[in-house]
Amino acid sequence: MGSSQEEGLPCQPSQPDHDTGGHGGPDLEGAGRVSTTPGPPGLLTSHPPADSDDTDATGPPAALLEGLLLGDGKPSPHSTRPGPFFYIGGNNGAAIISSYCKSKGWRRIQDSRREDYVLKWCEVKSRDSYGSFREGEQLLYQLPNNKLLTTKIGLLSTLRGRAWAMSKASKAPGGTQARPGASAFAPSPAHPPASLPCRVLRMEEFFPETYRLDLKHEREAFFTLFDETQIWICKPTASNQGKGIFLLRKQEEVAALQAKTRSAEDDPIHHKSPFRGPQARVVQRYIQNPLLLDGRKFDVRSYLLIACTTPYMIFFSHGYARLTLSLYDPHSSDLSGHLTNQFMQKKSPLYVLLKEDTVWSMERLNRYINTTFWKARGLPKDWVFTTLTKRMQQIMAHCFLAAKSKLECKLGYFDLIGCDFLIDDNFKVWLLEMNSNPALHTNCEVLKEVIPGVVIETLDLALETFQKSLRGQKMLPLLSQRRFVLLHNGEADVWPRLGGSCSLRRRLPPPTRQAKSSGPPTPRAPDQPGTRRPVPPPLAPQRPQLPGPSPDPDSTHDGQPQQSGTGDRHPEQEPSPGTAKEERKEPENARPWGGHPRPTPHAPATLPAFRDL
C-alpha cells in the first residue's frame, strides 16, 4: 500500500507493492505477447517498433498526442522530428508497457526531465512531472494525491469522512434511510429490478477496526482498550512488502510500543516534521479466523482502474489469490505465515520449488471453493464469481466515492490500484488495503496469464477514454473493454472542462456524432451536479469516546488545502457496478474526521485550441 514515492515530498518506497520481492529485472515473460494483441478499432494504430529503445532527439510538442488521437494514430505530416515518445521510470512492468508503446510506433526516451512525451509511466511520483504536465496533451500514470486511497492513514481517513457524511445525510430532514439487507446493486440481467432503496455499506462491515498512532488521542485510546484476548497488527502508513509490520499480542509488547511513540514525540525532530517519524503508523484488529486453503492463509488481489478523471471512468478487474507457503498458526511469530505477499514468501528455502503454488488463478480458487465448501457451507454455486466478485466491486466503488470529491482531476491522469481482500471463515469479505504502483512482475505462470492483460487493457482504456473526452464524445460503448467491469460512469457528474470551470456539466455533441451503443446504457452513479458537500467538523471515534482529532497529514496534497467537489444525491446509496457489455465472468459507528476542500483544476498557461468540449 502506498508504494509509490514522491521526489521532494514525504517519501514512500519506490518498489512495487508487496506482490513481489522487488524483482529488478524486466518482465520478459509477458512482454512478447503484447505486440500480438490486436488493438481495438478506433484507437491508435500499430507501427513497426523503433530501431532503438532510446533516442536523444528533441521531439515535437506534446500536442502531438492530439494529432495522434484525432488522426487515427499517425504522426502529424508536418512533424520534422522523430516521435512520439514515451517514458517509463522503474522496472515494474516496464517490458510489457514498452512493448505496447513500440507496437504503436512510439519511441522510448530515458531522460525523465523531457516534457515532450505522450505517455509517462513512473513508479516514483515526482512533483516536477505534475508541474510540467500538459492537460489534454499527455497521459500521466498515477494521480498526484492517490494517497487518499493508497496509504493506510489516507484510506482510513477517507472512509471515516464518507461514514460521517452518510450519517449526517441519514439524520437530515428528508434524508433517505437505507433498508437493511437491500441489495447495493442496480438492476441488471443478473439482478432483477428492486423497488426498494439500496443499502449502503457501513465501514465496520468491510474494514477492520483501526487506530492511528500519529494522533495522541487515538493511540491512547488503543493503549487503554488493548487486552491479550485479541491480536492486533501494526503497520507503517506507506510501506510495502511487509516491511515494518509486526503483531501485538502481549501487554509488554504494547507497553514497549507506547514508550517508543512517547519517546519519538518528545524528540525535537518530531516537532519540526511531526508526520514523518516512526509514529506514522496504524494498529488494526487482526483477523484471526481467515478462510484457509489446504490449511494456508490467502488473500485476493483485484484491481481498481481510474482510466479517466474528466469524466471519471472507474473499472474493476479480477487478479489472483496469494497464499502462504506455511500452514496457518495464529500463535506463530513467523510473519511469513501471516503475510501472503511474495516478498515474505521468498524468504523460505522452499519458495523456488513451490512458488507456483503461492499464486492461484481466480478460476482455481473458484473450483476449490466449489469442491470444498459449496455444499458443506451452503454457498451459492461459483461463489467466487458471484458473491465475492460483487462484494469486492461494492467495496471498491464505496472507497472511490469516498475519495472522489478530493482526488485531483485533469484530462490525461490515470491510475491502476491494487486492492487486497481477505475472506474469513464465515465467508465475510474484508478490505485490507489499497496499493499504488501494484506489482506487475510475471515470475510465475498465473501472473504471466493475468498481468499482461491487465496492463494492456489499462492502457487501451486510458487511451480510448482520453480520446473520447477530448472529442466530446459519449464514453459508451468502449471498444477496448474486455475483462474490466465498469463501476462508475461519471459523464453525468460535475467535472472540470479542459481549461474551464469545474461547475459545468460536460456537454456532449449532437446525436449524429455519437457512436451507437450495442446495448443498454450502463447505470450511472447517483451523483447530483451543482451541490457542494459541506466540510464536516472533526468528530471523535465512537469506540472509545475520544477528543477531537488533530490535523490529518493525508487529507492534503503537498500541504495545500483541498476544496470539496461534487456532492452525492444520496450519500447512503452506493453506485451500481455495471458493465458496458455483459460481464464475461463477475460503520454507522465509524470514526469520522474533518475533510479539506479540493482546489479547482485549471488548465495550463498555454493549451492548443481544442474543439469546445
Coordinates of C-alpha atoms in Angstrom, one line a residue:
M1 CA 0.0 0.0 0.0
G2 CA 1.3 3.4 -0.8
S3 CA 4.2 2.0 -2.7
S4 CA 5.0 5.0 -4.9
Q5 CA 7.5 7.7 -3.9
E6 CA 7.3 11.4 -4.5
E7 CA 10.5 13.3 -5.1
G8 CA 10.7 16.3 -2.8
L9 CA 7.6 15.1 -0.9
P10 CA 7.2 12.7 2.1
C11 CA 8.9 9.6 0.8
Q12 CA 7.2 6.4 0.1
P13 CA 9.1 3.2 -1.1
S14 CA 9.8 3.1 -4.8
Q15 CA 9.4 -0.6 -5.1
P16 CA 6.2 -2.1 -6.4
D17 CA 3.8 -3.2 -3.8
H18 CA 4.3 -6.4 -1.8
D19 CA 3.2 -8.8 -4.5
T20 CA 6.9 -9.5 -5.3
G21 CA 10.2 -9.1 -3.6
G22 CA 11.4 -6.1 -5.7
H23 CA 12.2 -8.2 -8.7
G24 CA 14.6 -6.0 -10.5
G25 CA 14.7 -7.5 -14.0
P26 CA 12.4 -6.7 -16.9
D27 CA 9.2 -8.6 -17.3
L28 CA 10.4 -10.6 -20.3
E29 CA 7.9 -13.4 -19.7
G30 CA 4.9 -11.3 -20.6
A31 CA 6.4 -8.8 -23.0
G32 CA 6.5 -10.8 -26.1
R33 CA 2.7 -11.3 -26.3
V34 CA 1.9 -7.6 -26.2
S35 CA 2.6 -6.9 -29.8
T36 CA 0.5 -9.8 -30.9
T37 CA -2.6 -8.5 -29.2
P38 CA -4.8 -6.8 -31.8
G39 CA -5.7 -3.2 -30.9
P40 CA -9.4 -2.3 -30.8
P41 CA -10.8 -0.3 -33.7
G42 CA -10.7 3.5 -33.2
L43 CA -7.6 3.5 -31.1
L44 CA -4.0 4.3 -32.1
T45 CA -2.9 2.0 -35.0
S46 CA 0.2 0.0 -34.8
H47 CA 3.5 0.9 -36.4
P48 CA 6.7 -1.1 -36.7
P49 CA 8.8 -0.9 -33.5
A50 CA 11.5 1.8 -33.4
D51 CA 15.0 0.5 -34.0
S52 CA 16.3 1.9 -30.8
D53 CA 14.9 1.8 -27.3
D54 CA 16.1 5.3 -26.6
T55 CA 16.6 8.5 -28.5
D56 CA 18.2 11.8 -27.6
A57 CA 16.4 13.7 -30.3
T58 CA 14.3 16.6 -29.2
G59 CA 10.7 15.7 -30.1
P60 CA 7.8 17.7 -31.2
P61 CA 5.5 19.5 -28.7
A62 CA 3.3 17.3 -26.5
A63 CA 0.3 18.4 -28.6
L64 CA 1.4 15.6 -30.9
L65 CA -1.0 13.4 -28.9
E66 CA -3.9 15.4 -30.2
G67 CA -2.8 14.7 -33.7
L68 CA -2.3 11.0 -33.0
L69 CA -5.7 10.6 -31.4
L70 CA -7.6 12.8 -33.9
G71 CA -5.5 11.5 -36.8
D72 CA -6.1 7.8 -36.3
G73 CA -2.7 7.2 -34.6
K74 CA -0.4 8.6 -37.4
P75 CA 2.2 11.2 -36.6
S76 CA 1.5 14.7 -37.9
P77 CA 2.6 15.1 -41.5
H78 CA 4.0 18.5 -40.5
S79 CA 6.4 16.9 -37.9
T80 CA 10.0 17.1 -38.9
R81 CA 11.4 15.3 -35.9
P82 CA 11.1 11.7 -34.6
G83 CA 8.4 10.7 -32.2
P84 CA 6.0 10.3 -30.5
F85 CA 7.8 9.5 -27.2
F86 CA 7.1 7.6 -24.1
Y87 CA 9.0 7.4 -20.8
I88 CA 9.0 4.6 -18.2
G89 CA 10.5 5.1 -14.8
G90 CA 11.5 1.9 -13.0
N91 CA 11.3 -1.8 -13.9
N92 CA 7.8 -2.7 -12.6
G93 CA 6.0 -3.9 -15.7
A94 CA 8.4 -2.0 -17.9
A95 CA 8.8 -4.6 -20.7
I96 CA 5.0 -5.0 -21.1
I97 CA 4.5 -1.2 -21.3
S98 CA 7.4 -0.7 -23.6
S99 CA 6.3 -3.4 -26.0
Y100 CA 2.8 -2.0 -26.1
C101 CA 4.0 1.5 -26.9
K102 CA 6.5 0.3 -29.5
S103 CA 3.8 -1.6 -31.3
K104 CA 2.2 1.8 -31.9
G105 CA 5.3 3.3 -33.3
W106 CA 6.2 5.3 -30.2
R107 CA 9.9 5.7 -29.2
R108 CA 11.2 5.3 -25.7
I109 CA 13.2 8.1 -24.1
Q110 CA 15.4 7.7 -21.0
D111 CA 15.6 11.3 -19.8
S112 CA 13.0 11.8 -17.1
R113 CA 13.3 15.6 -17.5
R114 CA 12.0 15.7 -21.0
E115 CA 8.5 17.1 -21.4
D116 CA 7.7 16.0 -25.0
Y117 CA 6.3 12.6 -24.1
V118 CA 2.8 11.4 -24.9
L119 CA 2.9 8.8 -22.1
K120 CA 4.8 8.8 -18.8
W121 CA 4.5 5.8 -16.5
C122 CA 6.6 6.0 -13.4
E123 CA 6.9 4.0 -10.2
V124 CA 8.2 7.1 -8.4
K125 CA 5.9 10.1 -8.3
S126 CA 7.7 13.5 -8.9
R127 CA 6.4 17.0 -8.3
D128 CA 8.1 18.1 -11.5
S129 CA 6.0 15.6 -13.6
Y130 CA 2.8 17.1 -12.3
G131 CA 4.1 20.7 -12.6
S132 CA 5.0 20.3 -16.3
F133 CA 2.1 18.1 -17.2
R134 CA 0.1 19.4 -20.1
E135 CA -3.6 18.6 -19.6
G136 CA -5.3 17.2 -22.7
E137 CA -2.0 16.6 -24.4
Q138 CA -0.3 13.9 -22.4
L139 CA -1.1 10.8 -20.4
L140 CA 0.4 10.5 -16.9
Y141 CA 0.2 7.4 -14.7
Q142 CA -0.7 7.8 -11.0
L143 CA -3.0 10.6 -9.6
P144 CA -1.0 13.1 -7.6
N145 CA -2.9 12.5 -4.4
N146 CA -3.8 8.9 -4.8
K147 CA -2.5 8.5 -1.2
L148 CA -6.1 9.3 -0.1
L149 CA -6.7 5.7 -1.0
T150 CA -3.3 4.0 -1.1
T151 CA -1.8 4.8 2.3
K152 CA -3.2 3.2 5.5
I153 CA -3.9 6.6 7.1
G154 CA -5.2 8.1 3.9
L155 CA -7.7 5.2 3.3
L156 CA -8.8 5.2 6.9
S157 CA -9.4 9.0 6.9
T158 CA -11.2 8.8 3.6
L159 CA -13.5 6.1 4.8
R160 CA -14.2 7.9 8.0
G161 CA -15.1 11.0 6.1
R162 CA -17.7 9.1 4.0
A163 CA -19.1 7.4 7.1
W164 CA -19.6 10.9 8.6
A165 CA -21.3 12.2 5.5
M166 CA -23.6 9.3 5.2
S167 CA -24.5 9.5 8.9
K168 CA -25.3 13.2 8.6
A169 CA -27.4 12.7 5.5
S170 CA -29.4 10.0 7.0
K171 CA -30.2 12.2 10.0
A172 CA -31.1 15.3 8.0
P173 CA -34.8 16.2 7.4
G174 CA -36.0 14.2 4.5
G175 CA -32.9 12.1 4.5
T176 CA -33.2 8.6 2.9
Q177 CA -33.0 5.8 5.3
A178 CA -31.5 2.7 3.7
R179 CA -33.4 -0.5 4.1
P180 CA -31.3 -3.1 5.9
G181 CA -30.4 -6.0 3.7
A182 CA -31.4 -4.4 0.4
S183 CA -29.1 -5.0 -2.5
A184 CA -26.5 -2.4 -3.2
F185 CA -26.5 -3.2 -6.9
A186 CA -28.7 -1.6 -9.6
P187 CA -31.0 -3.7 -11.8
S188 CA -29.2 -5.7 -14.4
P189 CA -29.7 -9.1 -16.1
A190 CA -28.2 -10.8 -13.1
H191 CA -30.0 -8.6 -10.6
P192 CA -33.8 -8.2 -11.1
P193 CA -35.3 -4.8 -10.6
A194 CA -35.9 -3.8 -7.0
S195 CA -38.3 -1.1 -5.9
L196 CA -36.6 -0.6 -2.5
P197 CA -33.7 1.8 -1.9
C198 CA -30.2 0.3 -1.9
R199 CA -28.4 -0.4 1.4
V200 CA -25.1 1.3 1.9
L201 CA -22.0 -0.4 3.3
R202 CA -21.0 0.6 6.8
M203 CA -17.3 0.9 7.4
E204 CA -17.1 -1.7 10.1
E205 CA -18.7 -4.3 7.7
F206 CA -15.7 -4.5 5.5
F207 CA -12.8 -2.6 7.2
P208 CA -11.2 -3.9 10.4
E209 CA -11.2 -1.7 13.4
T210 CA -8.2 0.7 13.1
Y211 CA -6.5 3.4 15.1
R212 CA -3.9 5.9 14.1
L213 CA -0.7 6.1 16.2
D214 CA 0.2 9.5 14.9
L215 CA -2.8 11.1 16.8
K216 CA -2.3 11.1 20.5
H217 CA -6.0 10.7 21.5
E218 CA -6.3 7.7 19.1
R219 CA -3.2 5.9 20.3
E220 CA -4.0 6.5 23.9
A221 CA -7.5 5.1 23.3
F222 CA -5.9 2.0 21.7
F223 CA -3.5 1.5 24.6
T224 CA -6.4 1.7 27.0
L225 CA -8.7 -0.8 25.3
F226 CA -6.0 -3.4 24.5
D227 CA -6.2 -6.8 26.1
E228 CA -4.5 -10.0 25.4
T229 CA -7.6 -11.8 24.1
Q230 CA -7.2 -10.1 20.7
I231 CA -4.2 -9.9 18.3
W232 CA -3.5 -6.5 16.7
I233 CA -1.3 -5.8 13.7
C234 CA 0.8 -2.6 13.5
K235 CA 1.7 -1.2 10.0
P236 CA 3.5 1.8 8.7
T237 CA 1.2 4.1 6.8
A238 CA 3.0 4.0 3.4
S239 CA 5.3 0.9 3.4
N240 CA 5.1 -2.2 1.3
Q241 CA 6.4 -5.8 1.0
G242 CA 5.5 -6.4 4.7
K243 CA 8.3 -4.0 5.8
G244 CA 7.9 -2.6 9.3
I245 CA 4.9 -4.8 10.2
F246 CA 4.6 -6.6 13.5
L247 CA 1.9 -8.3 15.6
L248 CA 0.9 -7.2 19.1
R249 CA -0.3 -10.0 21.4
K250 CA 1.1 -9.2 24.8
Q251 CA 0.7 -6.3 27.2
E252 CA 4.5 -5.8 27.4
E253 CA 4.7 -5.5 23.6
V254 CA 2.1 -2.8 23.7
A255 CA 3.9 -1.1 26.6
A256 CA 7.1 -1.1 24.5
L257 CA 5.2 0.5 21.6
Q258 CA 3.7 3.1 23.9
A259 CA 7.1 4.0 25.3
K260 CA 8.6 4.3 21.8
T261 CA 5.9 6.6 20.5
R262 CA 6.2 8.8 23.5
S263 CA 9.9 8.9 23.1
A264 CA 9.6 9.8 19.4
E265 CA 7.1 12.5 20.3
D266 CA 9.5 14.1 22.7
D267 CA 12.2 14.1 20.1
P268 CA 12.8 17.7 18.8
I269 CA 12.8 16.4 15.2
H270 CA 9.2 15.4 15.7
H271 CA 8.1 19.0 16.2
K272 CA 9.8 20.0 13.0
S273 CA 8.3 17.2 11.0
P274 CA 5.6 15.6 13.1
F275 CA 4.2 13.3 10.3
R276 CA 7.5 11.7 9.2
G277 CA 8.5 9.9 12.4
P278 CA 8.1 6.3 13.4
Q279 CA 4.7 7.1 15.0
A280 CA 3.1 7.4 11.4
R281 CA 1.5 4.0 11.8
V282 CA -1.8 2.4 12.3
V283 CA -2.8 -0.5 14.5
Q284 CA -5.6 -2.7 13.1
R285 CA -7.6 -5.5 14.7
Y286 CA -6.0 -8.8 13.3
I287 CA -8.5 -11.2 11.6
Q288 CA -7.6 -14.4 13.5
N289 CA -10.1 -16.6 11.7
P290 CA -9.2 -16.4 8.0
L291 CA -10.6 -18.9 5.5
L292 CA -7.8 -21.4 4.7
L293 CA -6.9 -23.2 1.5
D294 CA -5.4 -26.6 2.5
G295 CA -4.5 -25.1 5.8
R296 CA -2.8 -22.0 4.4
K297 CA -3.8 -18.4 4.7
F298 CA -4.5 -16.4 1.5
D299 CA -5.8 -13.1 0.2
V300 CA -7.2 -11.9 -3.1
R301 CA -5.6 -9.2 -5.3
S302 CA -8.0 -7.2 -7.5
Y303 CA -7.6 -4.0 -9.5
L304 CA -9.3 -0.6 -9.4
L305 CA -8.7 1.3 -12.6
I306 CA -9.2 5.0 -12.9
A307 CA -9.0 5.2 -16.6
C308 CA -10.1 8.9 -16.9
T309 CA -10.8 11.6 -14.4
T310 CA -12.7 14.1 -16.7
P311 CA -15.1 12.4 -16.6
Y312 CA -14.4 9.7 -14.1
M313 CA -14.4 6.2 -15.7
I314 CA -13.8 3.6 -13.0
F315 CA -13.3 -0.1 -13.6
F316 CA -12.8 -3.3 -11.7
S317 CA -10.8 -6.3 -12.7
H318 CA -10.1 -9.7 -11.2
G319 CA -6.5 -10.5 -10.3
Y320 CA -5.3 -13.6 -8.4
A321 CA -5.1 -15.3 -5.0
R322 CA -1.9 -15.2 -3.0
L323 CA -1.1 -18.0 -0.5
T324 CA 1.5 -18.6 2.2
L325 CA 3.9 -21.5 2.0
S326 CA 3.5 -22.5 5.6
L327 CA 0.4 -23.7 7.4
Y328 CA -1.5 -21.0 9.3
D329 CA -0.9 -20.8 13.1
P330 CA -2.3 -17.7 14.8
H331 CA 0.1 -18.1 17.6
S332 CA 3.2 -18.3 15.4
S333 CA 5.7 -15.4 15.5
D334 CA 6.8 -16.1 11.9
L335 CA 5.3 -13.3 9.8
S336 CA 5.6 -15.4 6.6
G337 CA 2.6 -17.4 7.9
H338 CA 0.6 -14.3 8.4
L339 CA 1.5 -12.1 5.4
T340 CA 0.8 -13.6 2.0
N341 CA 2.9 -11.3 -0.2
Q342 CA 5.7 -12.8 -2.4
F343 CA 8.4 -10.7 -0.7
M344 CA 7.7 -12.6 2.6
Q345 CA 7.3 -16.0 0.9
K346 CA 10.6 -15.7 -1.0
K347 CA 12.4 -15.9 2.4
S348 CA 11.5 -19.5 2.6
P349 CA 14.1 -22.0 1.2
L350 CA 11.1 -23.9 -0.3
Y351 CA 10.0 -20.9 -2.4
V352 CA 12.0 -21.9 -5.5
L353 CA 10.4 -25.3 -5.5
L354 CA 6.8 -24.3 -4.5
K355 CA 6.4 -20.7 -5.8
E356 CA 3.8 -21.8 -8.4
D357 CA 1.6 -22.9 -5.5
T358 CA 1.8 -19.5 -3.9
V359 CA -0.3 -17.8 -6.6
W360 CA -3.7 -19.2 -7.7
S361 CA -5.8 -18.1 -10.6
M362 CA -9.3 -17.0 -9.7
E363 CA -10.6 -20.0 -11.6
R364 CA -8.6 -22.3 -9.5
L365 CA -9.9 -20.6 -6.3
N366 CA -13.4 -20.9 -7.5
R367 CA -13.0 -24.6 -8.2
Y368 CA -11.6 -25.2 -4.7
I369 CA -14.4 -23.3 -3.0
N370 CA -17.0 -25.2 -5.1
T371 CA -15.4 -28.6 -4.2
T372 CA -14.6 -27.9 -0.5
F373 CA -17.3 -25.5 0.7
W374 CA -20.2 -25.3 -1.7
K375 CA -22.4 -27.9 -0.2
A376 CA -20.8 -28.2 3.2
R377 CA -21.3 -24.4 3.9
G378 CA -24.4 -23.9 1.7
L379 CA -22.7 -21.4 -0.6
P380 CA -24.1 -20.3 -3.9
K381 CA -22.5 -22.2 -6.9
D382 CA -19.4 -20.4 -8.2
W383 CA -19.3 -18.2 -5.1
V384 CA -16.1 -16.6 -6.2
F385 CA -17.5 -15.2 -9.4
T386 CA -20.9 -14.3 -7.9
T387 CA -21.0 -13.2 -4.3
L388 CA -17.3 -12.5 -3.8
T389 CA -16.9 -10.6 -7.0
K390 CA -20.0 -8.4 -6.3
R391 CA -18.8 -7.7 -2.8
M392 CA -15.3 -6.6 -3.9
Q393 CA -16.9 -4.4 -6.6
Q394 CA -19.2 -2.8 -4.0
I395 CA -16.4 -2.1 -1.6
M396 CA -14.1 -0.7 -4.3
A397 CA -17.0 1.6 -5.5
H398 CA -17.6 2.7 -1.9
C399 CA -13.9 3.6 -1.5
F400 CA -13.8 5.5 -4.8
L401 CA -16.9 7.5 -3.9
A402 CA -15.4 8.3 -0.5
A403 CA -12.3 9.9 -2.2
K404 CA -14.0 11.2 -5.4
S405 CA -14.5 14.8 -4.3
K406 CA -10.9 15.2 -3.2
L407 CA -8.9 13.4 -6.0
E408 CA -7.1 15.7 -8.4
C409 CA -8.6 15.6 -11.8
K410 CA -7.0 16.5 -15.1
L411 CA -7.6 15.1 -18.6
G412 CA -4.7 12.7 -19.0
Y413 CA -4.4 11.4 -15.4
F414 CA -5.0 7.7 -15.0
D415 CA -4.2 5.2 -12.3
L416 CA -4.2 1.4 -11.6
I417 CA -4.6 0.5 -7.9
G418 CA -4.1 -3.0 -6.4
C419 CA -6.8 -3.9 -3.8
D420 CA -6.2 -6.7 -1.3
F421 CA -9.1 -8.6 0.2
L422 CA -9.2 -11.2 2.9
I423 CA -12.1 -13.7 3.5
D424 CA -12.7 -15.0 7.0
D425 CA -14.1 -18.5 7.8
N426 CA -17.6 -17.1 7.9
F427 CA -17.1 -16.0 4.2
K428 CA -17.1 -12.3 5.2
V429 CA -15.0 -10.2 2.9
W430 CA -12.6 -7.6 4.4
L431 CA -10.6 -4.9 2.6
L432 CA -7.1 -5.0 3.9
E433 CA -5.5 -2.2 1.9
M434 CA -5.2 -0.5 -1.5
N435 CA -1.8 -0.2 -3.2
S436 CA -0.4 2.4 -5.6
N437 CA 2.0 1.0 -8.2
P438 CA 0.8 -2.6 -7.9
A439 CA 3.4 -5.2 -8.7
L440 CA 3.3 -6.1 -12.4
H441 CA 6.0 -8.8 -12.5
T442 CA 5.4 -12.1 -14.1
N443 CA 7.6 -14.6 -12.2
C444 CA 5.1 -17.4 -12.1
E445 CA 2.7 -19.0 -14.6
V446 CA -0.5 -17.4 -13.2
L447 CA 1.0 -13.9 -13.3
K448 CA 2.1 -14.5 -16.9
E449 CA -1.6 -15.1 -17.7
V450 CA -3.0 -12.2 -15.7
I451 CA -0.6 -9.3 -15.6
P452 CA 0.0 -8.5 -19.3
G453 CA -3.8 -8.5 -20.0
V454 CA -4.4 -6.1 -17.1
V455 CA -1.6 -3.7 -18.2
I456 CA -2.7 -3.8 -21.9
E457 CA -6.3 -3.1 -21.2
T458 CA -5.4 -0.4 -18.7
L459 CA -3.5 1.5 -21.5
D460 CA -6.2 0.7 -24.0
L461 CA -9.0 2.1 -21.8
A462 CA -6.9 5.2 -20.8
L463 CA -6.3 6.0 -24.5
E464 CA -9.9 5.4 -25.6
T465 CA -11.4 7.4 -22.8
F466 CA -8.9 10.2 -23.3
Q467 CA -9.7 10.3 -27.0
K468 CA -13.5 10.4 -26.4
S469 CA -13.2 13.1 -23.7
L470 CA -11.0 15.2 -25.9
R471 CA -13.5 14.9 -28.8
G472 CA -16.6 15.4 -26.6
Q473 CA -18.0 12.0 -27.4
K474 CA -20.0 9.7 -25.3
M475 CA -17.9 7.1 -23.5
L476 CA -20.1 4.1 -24.1
P477 CA -19.7 1.7 -25.8
L478 CA -16.0 1.2 -25.1
L479 CA -14.4 -0.9 -27.8
S480 CA -11.3 -1.6 -25.7
Q481 CA -13.2 -3.0 -22.7
R482 CA -12.7 -6.7 -22.4
R483 CA -12.0 -8.1 -18.9
F484 CA -12.5 -4.9 -16.9
V485 CA -16.0 -4.2 -15.5
L486 CA -17.4 -0.6 -15.4
L487 CA -18.1 0.5 -11.8
H488 CA -18.7 4.2 -12.3
N489 CA -19.5 6.3 -15.4
G490 CA -19.1 9.9 -14.4
E491 CA -20.5 11.5 -17.6
A492 CA -23.4 12.9 -15.5
D493 CA -21.1 14.3 -12.8
V494 CA -19.9 17.8 -12.5
W495 CA -16.4 17.8 -13.7
P496 CA -13.8 20.3 -15.0
R497 CA -13.8 21.2 -18.6
L498 CA -10.4 21.5 -20.2
G499 CA -9.3 25.0 -19.3
G500 CA -12.7 25.8 -17.8
S501 CA -14.7 25.7 -14.6
C502 CA -15.4 22.6 -12.6
S503 CA -19.0 23.7 -12.1
L504 CA -20.0 23.0 -15.7
R505 CA -21.7 19.8 -16.8
R506 CA -20.0 18.0 -19.7
R507 CA -21.6 19.0 -23.0
L508 CA -22.0 16.1 -25.4
P509 CA -22.1 16.6 -29.2
P510 CA -25.3 16.1 -31.2
P511 CA -26.5 12.5 -31.6
T512 CA -25.2 12.4 -35.2
R513 CA -21.7 12.4 -33.9
Q514 CA -22.1 9.8 -31.3
A515 CA -21.3 6.2 -31.7
K516 CA -24.3 3.9 -31.4
S517 CA -24.3 1.6 -28.4
S518 CA -24.7 -2.0 -28.9
G519 CA -26.6 -2.5 -25.7
P520 CA -28.4 -0.7 -22.9
P521 CA -26.5 2.2 -21.3
T522 CA -24.7 1.4 -18.1
P523 CA -26.5 2.7 -15.0
R524 CA -25.0 5.9 -13.8
A525 CA -23.9 6.7 -10.3
P526 CA -26.5 8.7 -8.3
D527 CA -24.5 11.9 -8.2
Q528 CA -26.2 15.3 -8.5
P529 CA -24.3 18.2 -10.1
G530 CA -24.3 21.6 -8.7
T531 CA -24.1 20.7 -5.0
R532 CA -21.1 21.2 -2.7
R533 CA -20.6 18.8 0.1
P534 CA -20.2 20.7 3.4
V535 CA -16.9 20.3 5.2
P536 CA -17.6 18.1 8.2
P537 CA -16.4 19.2 11.6
P538 CA -13.9 16.8 13.3
L539 CA -15.7 14.2 15.4
A540 CA -14.3 11.6 17.7
P541 CA -14.2 7.8 17.1
Q542 CA -17.1 6.0 18.5
R543 CA -15.2 3.3 20.4
P544 CA -14.0 4.6 22.7
Q545 CA -15.0 8.2 23.1
L546 CA -12.1 10.4 22.2
P547 CA -11.4 14.1 21.9
G548 CA -11.4 15.8 18.5
P549 CA -8.7 14.6 16.1
S550 CA -5.6 16.6 15.1
P551 CA -4.8 17.7 11.6
D552 CA -4.7 14.9 9.1
P553 CA -1.4 14.6 7.1
D554 CA -3.1 12.5 4.4
S555 CA -6.0 14.8 3.8
T556 CA -4.0 17.4 1.9
H557 CA -1.7 17.3 -1.1
D558 CA 1.7 18.9 -0.7
G559 CA 0.4 20.9 2.2
Q560 CA -2.3 22.6 0.2
P561 CA -5.9 22.6 1.3
Q562 CA -8.3 20.7 -1.0
Q563 CA -11.7 22.0 -1.8
S564 CA -14.8 19.9 -1.7
G565 CA -16.2 18.9 -5.1
T566 CA -19.3 17.1 -6.2
G567 CA -21.9 16.1 -3.7
D568 CA -23.8 12.8 -3.9
R569 CA -27.6 12.9 -4.3
H570 CA -27.9 10.0 -1.8
P571 CA -24.7 9.6 0.2
E572 CA -26.1 6.5 1.8
Q573 CA -26.6 4.8 -1.6
E574 CA -23.8 3.0 -3.4
P575 CA -23.2 3.2 -7.2
S576 CA -24.2 0.4 -9.4
P577 CA -21.3 -1.8 -10.5
G578 CA -22.4 -2.4 -14.1
T579 CA -20.8 -3.2 -17.4
A580 CA -20.8 -1.6 -20.8
K581 CA -21.1 -5.1 -22.2
E582 CA -22.4 -8.2 -20.5
E583 CA -19.9 -9.3 -17.8
R584 CA -17.7 -12.1 -19.2
K585 CA -17.1 -13.9 -15.9
E586 CA -18.2 -11.4 -12.4
P587 CA -19.8 1.8 10.4
E588 CA -22.7 3.5 11.5
N589 CA -20.1 3.7 14.3
A590 CA -17.2 4.8 12.1
R591 CA -14.7 7.3 13.4
P592 CA -15.2 10.4 11.2
W593 CA -12.7 13.1 10.5
G594 CA -12.7 16.6 9.2
G595 CA -12.2 16.9 5.4
H596 CA -10.5 19.6 3.4
P597 CA -11.6 21.4 0.2
R598 CA -10.0 20.5 -3.1
P599 CA -8.5 23.1 -5.5
T600 CA -10.4 23.7 -8.7
P601 CA -8.5 22.1 -11.5
H602 CA -7.2 24.6 -14.0
A603 CA -5.7 24.5 -17.5
P604 CA -2.0 25.0 -18.2
A605 CA -0.9 28.5 -19.3
T606 CA -0.8 27.5 -23.0
L607 CA -3.1 24.9 -24.5
P608 CA -3.9 24.2 -28.1
A609 CA -7.3 25.4 -29.3
F610 CA -9.1 22.0 -28.9
R611 CA -12.7 21.9 -30.0
D612 CA -15.0 23.0 -27.3
L613 CA -16.0 20.1 -25.0

